Tab-separated table of C-alpha atoms in Angstrom:
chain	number	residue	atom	x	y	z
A	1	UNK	CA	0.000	0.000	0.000
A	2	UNK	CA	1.121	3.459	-0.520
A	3	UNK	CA	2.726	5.404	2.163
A	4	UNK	CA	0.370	7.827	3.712
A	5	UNK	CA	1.347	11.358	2.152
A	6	UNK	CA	2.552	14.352	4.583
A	7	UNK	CA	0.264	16.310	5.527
A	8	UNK	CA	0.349	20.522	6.043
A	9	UNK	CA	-1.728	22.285	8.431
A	10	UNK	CA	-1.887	26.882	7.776
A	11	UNK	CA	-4.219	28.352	10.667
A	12	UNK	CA	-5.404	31.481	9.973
A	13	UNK	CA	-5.844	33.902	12.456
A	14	UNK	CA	-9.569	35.248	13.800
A	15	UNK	CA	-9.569	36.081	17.471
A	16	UNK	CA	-12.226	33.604	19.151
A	17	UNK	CA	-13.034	32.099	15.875
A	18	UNK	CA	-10.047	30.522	15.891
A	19	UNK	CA	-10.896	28.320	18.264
A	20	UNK	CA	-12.470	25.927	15.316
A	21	UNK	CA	-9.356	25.419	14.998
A	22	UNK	CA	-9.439	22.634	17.728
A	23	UNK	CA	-12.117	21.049	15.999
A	24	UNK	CA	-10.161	20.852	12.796
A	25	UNK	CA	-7.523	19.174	14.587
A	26	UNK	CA	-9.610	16.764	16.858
A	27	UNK	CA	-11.646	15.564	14.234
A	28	UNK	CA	-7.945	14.892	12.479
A	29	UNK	CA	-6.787	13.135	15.040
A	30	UNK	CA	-9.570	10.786	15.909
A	31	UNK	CA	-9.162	9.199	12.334
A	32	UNK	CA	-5.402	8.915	12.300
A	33	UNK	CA	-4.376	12.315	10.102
A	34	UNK	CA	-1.950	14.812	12.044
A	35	UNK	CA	0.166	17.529	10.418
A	36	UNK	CA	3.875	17.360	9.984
A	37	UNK	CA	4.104	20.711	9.603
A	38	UNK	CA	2.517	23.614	10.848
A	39	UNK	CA	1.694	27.204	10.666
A	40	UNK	CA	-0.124	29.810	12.798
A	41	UNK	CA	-1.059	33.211	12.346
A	42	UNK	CA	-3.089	35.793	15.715
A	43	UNK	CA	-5.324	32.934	16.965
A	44	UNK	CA	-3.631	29.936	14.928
A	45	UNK	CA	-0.337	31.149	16.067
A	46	UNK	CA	-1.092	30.104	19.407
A	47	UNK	CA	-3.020	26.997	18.834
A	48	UNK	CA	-0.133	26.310	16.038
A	49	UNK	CA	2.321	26.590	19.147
A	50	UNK	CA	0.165	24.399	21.118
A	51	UNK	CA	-0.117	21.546	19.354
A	52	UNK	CA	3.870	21.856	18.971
A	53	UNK	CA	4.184	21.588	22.642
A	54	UNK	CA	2.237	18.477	23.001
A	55	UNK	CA	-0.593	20.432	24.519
A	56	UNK	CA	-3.961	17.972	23.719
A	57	UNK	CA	-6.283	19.654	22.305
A	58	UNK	CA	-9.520	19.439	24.690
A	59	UNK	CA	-6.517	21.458	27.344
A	60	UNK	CA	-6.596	23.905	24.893
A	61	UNK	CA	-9.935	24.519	24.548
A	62	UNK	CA	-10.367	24.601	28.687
A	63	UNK	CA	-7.044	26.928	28.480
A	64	UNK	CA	-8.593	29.204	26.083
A	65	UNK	CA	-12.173	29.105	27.687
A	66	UNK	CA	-10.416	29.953	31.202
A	67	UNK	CA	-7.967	31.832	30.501
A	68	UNK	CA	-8.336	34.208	27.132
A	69	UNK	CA	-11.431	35.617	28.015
A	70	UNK	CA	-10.579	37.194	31.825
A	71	UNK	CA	-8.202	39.043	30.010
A	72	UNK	CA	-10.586	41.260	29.025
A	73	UNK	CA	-11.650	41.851	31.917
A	74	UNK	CA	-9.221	42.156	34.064
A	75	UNK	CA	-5.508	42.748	32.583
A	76	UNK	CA	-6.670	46.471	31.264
A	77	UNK	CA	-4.264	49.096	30.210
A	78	UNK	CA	-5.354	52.013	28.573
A	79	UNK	CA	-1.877	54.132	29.399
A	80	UNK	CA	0.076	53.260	27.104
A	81	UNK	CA	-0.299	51.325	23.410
A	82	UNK	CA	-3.262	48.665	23.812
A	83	UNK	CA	-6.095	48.357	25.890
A	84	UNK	CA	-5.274	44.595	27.031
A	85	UNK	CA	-2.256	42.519	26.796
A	86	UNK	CA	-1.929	38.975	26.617
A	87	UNK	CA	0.285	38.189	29.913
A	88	UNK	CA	-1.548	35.215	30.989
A	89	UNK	CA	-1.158	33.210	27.489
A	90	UNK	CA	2.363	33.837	27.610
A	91	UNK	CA	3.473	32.623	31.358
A	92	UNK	CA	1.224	29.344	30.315
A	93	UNK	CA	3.403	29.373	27.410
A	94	UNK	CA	6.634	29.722	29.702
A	95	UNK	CA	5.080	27.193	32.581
A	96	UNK	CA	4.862	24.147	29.523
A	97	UNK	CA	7.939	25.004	27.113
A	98	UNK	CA	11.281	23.887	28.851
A	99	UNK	CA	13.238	26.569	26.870
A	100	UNK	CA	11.923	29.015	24.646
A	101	UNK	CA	12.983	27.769	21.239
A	102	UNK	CA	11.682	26.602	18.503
A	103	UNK	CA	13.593	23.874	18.686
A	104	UNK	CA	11.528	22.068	21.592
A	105	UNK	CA	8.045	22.091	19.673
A	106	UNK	CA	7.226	18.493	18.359
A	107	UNK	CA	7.134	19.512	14.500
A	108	UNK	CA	8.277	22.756	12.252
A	109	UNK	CA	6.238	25.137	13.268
A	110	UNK	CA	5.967	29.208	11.174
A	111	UNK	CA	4.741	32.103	12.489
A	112	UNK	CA	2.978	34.871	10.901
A	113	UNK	CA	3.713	38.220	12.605
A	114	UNK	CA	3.859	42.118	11.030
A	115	UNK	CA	6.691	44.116	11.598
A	116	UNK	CA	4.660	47.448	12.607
A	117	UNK	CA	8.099	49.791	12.020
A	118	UNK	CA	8.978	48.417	8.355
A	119	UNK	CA	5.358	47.597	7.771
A	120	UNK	CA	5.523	44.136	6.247
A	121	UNK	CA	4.772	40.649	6.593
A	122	UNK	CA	7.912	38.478	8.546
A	123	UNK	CA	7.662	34.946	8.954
A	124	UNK	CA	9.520	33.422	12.234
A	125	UNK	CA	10.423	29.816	12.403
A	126	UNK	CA	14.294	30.202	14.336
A	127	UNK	CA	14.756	30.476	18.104
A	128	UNK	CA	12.716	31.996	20.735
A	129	UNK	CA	8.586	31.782	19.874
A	130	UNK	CA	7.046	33.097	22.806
A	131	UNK	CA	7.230	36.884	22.520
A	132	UNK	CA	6.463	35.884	18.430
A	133	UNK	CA	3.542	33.912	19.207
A	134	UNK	CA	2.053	36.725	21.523
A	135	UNK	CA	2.773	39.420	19.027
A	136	UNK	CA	1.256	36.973	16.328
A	137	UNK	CA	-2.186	37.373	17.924
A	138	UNK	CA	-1.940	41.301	19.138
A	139	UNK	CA	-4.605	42.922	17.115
A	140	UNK	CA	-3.591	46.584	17.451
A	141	UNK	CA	-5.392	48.827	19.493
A	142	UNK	CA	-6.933	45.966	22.048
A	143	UNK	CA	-3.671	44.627	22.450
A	144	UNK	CA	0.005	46.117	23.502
A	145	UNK	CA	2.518	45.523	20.337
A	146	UNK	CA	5.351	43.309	21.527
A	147	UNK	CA	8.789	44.836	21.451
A	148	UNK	CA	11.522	42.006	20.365
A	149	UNK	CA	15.159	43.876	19.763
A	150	UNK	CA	13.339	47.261	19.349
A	151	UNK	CA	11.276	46.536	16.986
A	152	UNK	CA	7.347	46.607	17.314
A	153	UNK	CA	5.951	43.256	16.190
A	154	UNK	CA	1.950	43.630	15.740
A	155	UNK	CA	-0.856	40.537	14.813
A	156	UNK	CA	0.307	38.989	11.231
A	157	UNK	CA	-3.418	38.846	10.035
A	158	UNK	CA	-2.461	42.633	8.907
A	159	UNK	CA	-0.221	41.106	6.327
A	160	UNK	CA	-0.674	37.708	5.811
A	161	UNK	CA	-3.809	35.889	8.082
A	162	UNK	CA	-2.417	32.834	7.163
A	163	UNK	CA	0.726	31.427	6.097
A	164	UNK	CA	0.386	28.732	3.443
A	165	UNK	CA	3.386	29.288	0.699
A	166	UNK	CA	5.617	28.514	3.343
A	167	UNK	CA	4.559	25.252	3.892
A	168	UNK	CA	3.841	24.544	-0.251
A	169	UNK	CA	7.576	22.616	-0.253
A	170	UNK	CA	7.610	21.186	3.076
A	171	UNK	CA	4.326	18.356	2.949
A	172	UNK	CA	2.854	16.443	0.034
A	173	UNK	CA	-0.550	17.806	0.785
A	174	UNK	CA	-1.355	21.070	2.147
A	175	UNK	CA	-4.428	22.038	4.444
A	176	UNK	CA	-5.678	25.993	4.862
A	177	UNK	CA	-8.244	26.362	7.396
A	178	UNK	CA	-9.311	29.824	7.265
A	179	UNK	CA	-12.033	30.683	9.769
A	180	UNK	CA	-12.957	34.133	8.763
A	181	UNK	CA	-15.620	33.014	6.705
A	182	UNK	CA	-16.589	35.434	3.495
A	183	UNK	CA	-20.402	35.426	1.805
A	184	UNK	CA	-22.532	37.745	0.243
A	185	UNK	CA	-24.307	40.122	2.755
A	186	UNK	CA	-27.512	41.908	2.067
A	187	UNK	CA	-27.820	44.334	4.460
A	188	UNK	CA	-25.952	46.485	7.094
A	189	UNK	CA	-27.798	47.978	9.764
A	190	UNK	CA	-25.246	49.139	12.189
A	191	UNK	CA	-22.095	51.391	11.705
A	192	UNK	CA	-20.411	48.457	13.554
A	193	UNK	CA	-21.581	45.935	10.999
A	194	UNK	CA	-20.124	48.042	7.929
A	195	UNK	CA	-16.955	48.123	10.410
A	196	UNK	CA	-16.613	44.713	10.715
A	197	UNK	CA	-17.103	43.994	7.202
A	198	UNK	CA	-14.877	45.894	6.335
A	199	UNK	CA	-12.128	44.733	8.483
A	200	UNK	CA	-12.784	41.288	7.532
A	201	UNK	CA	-12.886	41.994	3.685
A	202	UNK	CA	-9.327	43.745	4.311
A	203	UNK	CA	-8.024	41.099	5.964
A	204	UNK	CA	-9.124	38.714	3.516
A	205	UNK	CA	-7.576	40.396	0.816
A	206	UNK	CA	-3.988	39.298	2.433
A	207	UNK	CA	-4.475	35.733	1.717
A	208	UNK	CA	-6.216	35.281	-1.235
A	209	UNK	CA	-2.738	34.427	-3.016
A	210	UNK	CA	-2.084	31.762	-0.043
A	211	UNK	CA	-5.040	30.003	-0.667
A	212	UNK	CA	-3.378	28.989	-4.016
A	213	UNK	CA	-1.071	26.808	-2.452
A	214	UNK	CA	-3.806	24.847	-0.668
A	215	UNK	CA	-4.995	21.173	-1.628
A	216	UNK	CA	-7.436	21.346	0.572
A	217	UNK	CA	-9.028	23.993	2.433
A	218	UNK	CA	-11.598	24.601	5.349
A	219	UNK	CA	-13.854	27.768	5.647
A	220	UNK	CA	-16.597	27.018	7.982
A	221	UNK	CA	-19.743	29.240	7.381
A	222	UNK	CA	-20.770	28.790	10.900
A	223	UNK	CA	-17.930	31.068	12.051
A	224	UNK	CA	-19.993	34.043	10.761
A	225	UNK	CA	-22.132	33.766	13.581
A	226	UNK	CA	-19.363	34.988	16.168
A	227	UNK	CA	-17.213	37.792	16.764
A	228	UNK	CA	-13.751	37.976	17.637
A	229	UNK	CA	-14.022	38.536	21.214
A	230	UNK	CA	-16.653	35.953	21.882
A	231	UNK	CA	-14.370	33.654	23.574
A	232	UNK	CA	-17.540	32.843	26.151
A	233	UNK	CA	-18.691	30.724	22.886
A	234	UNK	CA	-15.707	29.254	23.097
A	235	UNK	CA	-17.375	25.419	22.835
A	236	UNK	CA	-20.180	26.296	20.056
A	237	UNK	CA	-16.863	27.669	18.296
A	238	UNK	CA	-15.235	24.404	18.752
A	239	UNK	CA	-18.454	22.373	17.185
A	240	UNK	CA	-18.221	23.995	14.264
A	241	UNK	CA	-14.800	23.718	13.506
A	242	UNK	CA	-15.050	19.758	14.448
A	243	UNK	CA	-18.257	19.490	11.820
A	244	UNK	CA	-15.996	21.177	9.278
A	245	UNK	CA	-12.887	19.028	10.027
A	246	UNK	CA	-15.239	15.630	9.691
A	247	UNK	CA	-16.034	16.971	6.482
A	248	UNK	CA	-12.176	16.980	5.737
A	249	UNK	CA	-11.563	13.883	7.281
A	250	UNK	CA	-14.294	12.114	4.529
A	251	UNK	CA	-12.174	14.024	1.170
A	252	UNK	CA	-8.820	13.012	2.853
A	253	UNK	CA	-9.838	9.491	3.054
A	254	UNK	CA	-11.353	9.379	-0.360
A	255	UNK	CA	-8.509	10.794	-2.250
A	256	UNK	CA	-6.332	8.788	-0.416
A	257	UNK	CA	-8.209	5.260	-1.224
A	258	UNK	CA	-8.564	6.599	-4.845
A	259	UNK	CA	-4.797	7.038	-5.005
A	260	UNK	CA	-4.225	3.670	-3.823
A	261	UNK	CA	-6.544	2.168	-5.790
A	262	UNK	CA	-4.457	3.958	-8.848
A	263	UNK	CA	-1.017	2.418	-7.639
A	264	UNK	CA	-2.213	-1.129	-7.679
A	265	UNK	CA	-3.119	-0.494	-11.009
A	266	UNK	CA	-0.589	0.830	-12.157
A	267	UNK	CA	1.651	-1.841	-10.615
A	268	UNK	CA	-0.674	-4.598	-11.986
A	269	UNK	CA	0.105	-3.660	-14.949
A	270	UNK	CA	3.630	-2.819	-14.743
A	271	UNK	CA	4.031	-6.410	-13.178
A	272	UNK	CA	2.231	-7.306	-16.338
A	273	UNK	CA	4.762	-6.359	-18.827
A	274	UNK	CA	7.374	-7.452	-16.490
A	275	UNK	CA	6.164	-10.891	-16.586
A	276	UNK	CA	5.183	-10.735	-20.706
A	277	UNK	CA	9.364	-9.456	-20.750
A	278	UNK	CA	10.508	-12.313	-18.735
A	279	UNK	CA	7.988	-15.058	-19.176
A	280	UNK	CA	10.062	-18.026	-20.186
A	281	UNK	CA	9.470	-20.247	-23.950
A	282	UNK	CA	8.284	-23.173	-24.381
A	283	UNK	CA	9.893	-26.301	-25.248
């Protein structure tokens, strides 16, 4: 039988919808499919990091439930460049990694993050991920920019929400789950809605070239139904990303039986002219 291809995994990043994410990657899981290679961007930067850790993915969920959405509460600062910042995430990050490098985390892992003083994309792969993963998912204004070696690093959704040509070289089959779902909309009632849909049409625009480098990809609909602070959701969130990886799950299966079922053929009837080569005369 053929040997099961490698398999690429680019999160996008979108706040609490992100958290499908986890579904994605349970539902993969239960039926024996788990990335080799991984990429994160805000949201899926962190869950990205998680799974490199070795962090299962129901503790993320709880973690996220438990943790992500007190900050919002609680760890306010309006004095200086962000009205939260994301202190909690990273000492759980510190409390699990044994050194902060990239080297510990189980598989490659990428990170999309935006370089707020040259204003473009950078992807970070190479030595310490905390500080990148925290600036990954900093969404200006709520959050505090993250200062590495004096530069400001911002959320990488402003420049690429997620990260797939990286990966194109690295797996035989790459997966984009992109949970920022786009449809037509009919009506806007609210200045906030036209907001939002504007942000989100923005940040689509920065990976419509990425999705070209995906086999496969995953763009839940359900995700429209939540905003990217509703991290009290947090579950419902997860149930729709699980529905959507089943879904994936089904095609991954099916194009991998149907390339099976093309080897033996072929080597049926490569064995065939092998044989017709070699098969001795008769006397």
């Amino acid at each position: 039988m053929k040997q099961r291809p490698s398999y690429g995994l680019a999160l996008s990043g979108g706040g609490a919808r992100g958290i499908a994410h986890l579904g994605v990657l349970l539902a993969m899981e239960e039926n024996g499919f788990s990335p080799s290679v991984i990429s994160g961007t805000s949201m899926g930067a962190m869950i990205a990091v998680g799974y490199g850790l070795g962090i299962p993915v129901m503790e993320m969920l709880s973690i996220l439930k438990n943790e992500i959405k007190p900050i919002h509460i609680t760890n306010i600062n309006i004095r200086r460049l962000g009205v939260f910042n994301l202190r909690k995430v990273e000492n759980i990050f510190r409390e699990i990694a044994p050194i902060d490098d990239f080297e510990v985390l189980k598989i490659p892992t990428f990170l999309s993050v935006t370089n707020l003083n040259s204003g473009l994309n950078e992807i970070i792969s190479e030595r310490e991920f905390i500080k990148f993963t925290i600036a990954s998912a900093s969404i200006p204004l709520l959050f505090r920019p993250v200062i590495i070696n004096n530069t400001y690093y911002v959320d990488g959704g402003l420049t690429k929400n997620m990260a797939a040509e990286i990966l194109k070289d690295k797996c035989n089959k790459l997966i984009g789950v992109h949970v920022n779902h786009i449809a037509e909309k009919e009506n806007f009632r609210r200045m906030k809605d036209i907001a939002a849909r504007t942000y989100h049409l923005a940040i689509y625009n920065t990976i419509r070239n990425e999705l070209e480098f995906c086999d496969y990809i995953v763009d839940p609909p359900g995700t429209r139904r939540y905003t990217t602070l509703d991290f009290n959701k947090a579950e419902e969130i997860f149930d729709v990303g699980y529905r959507e990886g089943l879904k994936l799950v089904k095609q991954l299966e099916a194009d991998e039986a149907a390339d099976n079922h093309l080897l033996s053929t072929k080597l049926k009837i490569s064995y065939k002219k092998v044989a017709g080569i070699f098969k001795p005369n008769k006397i």
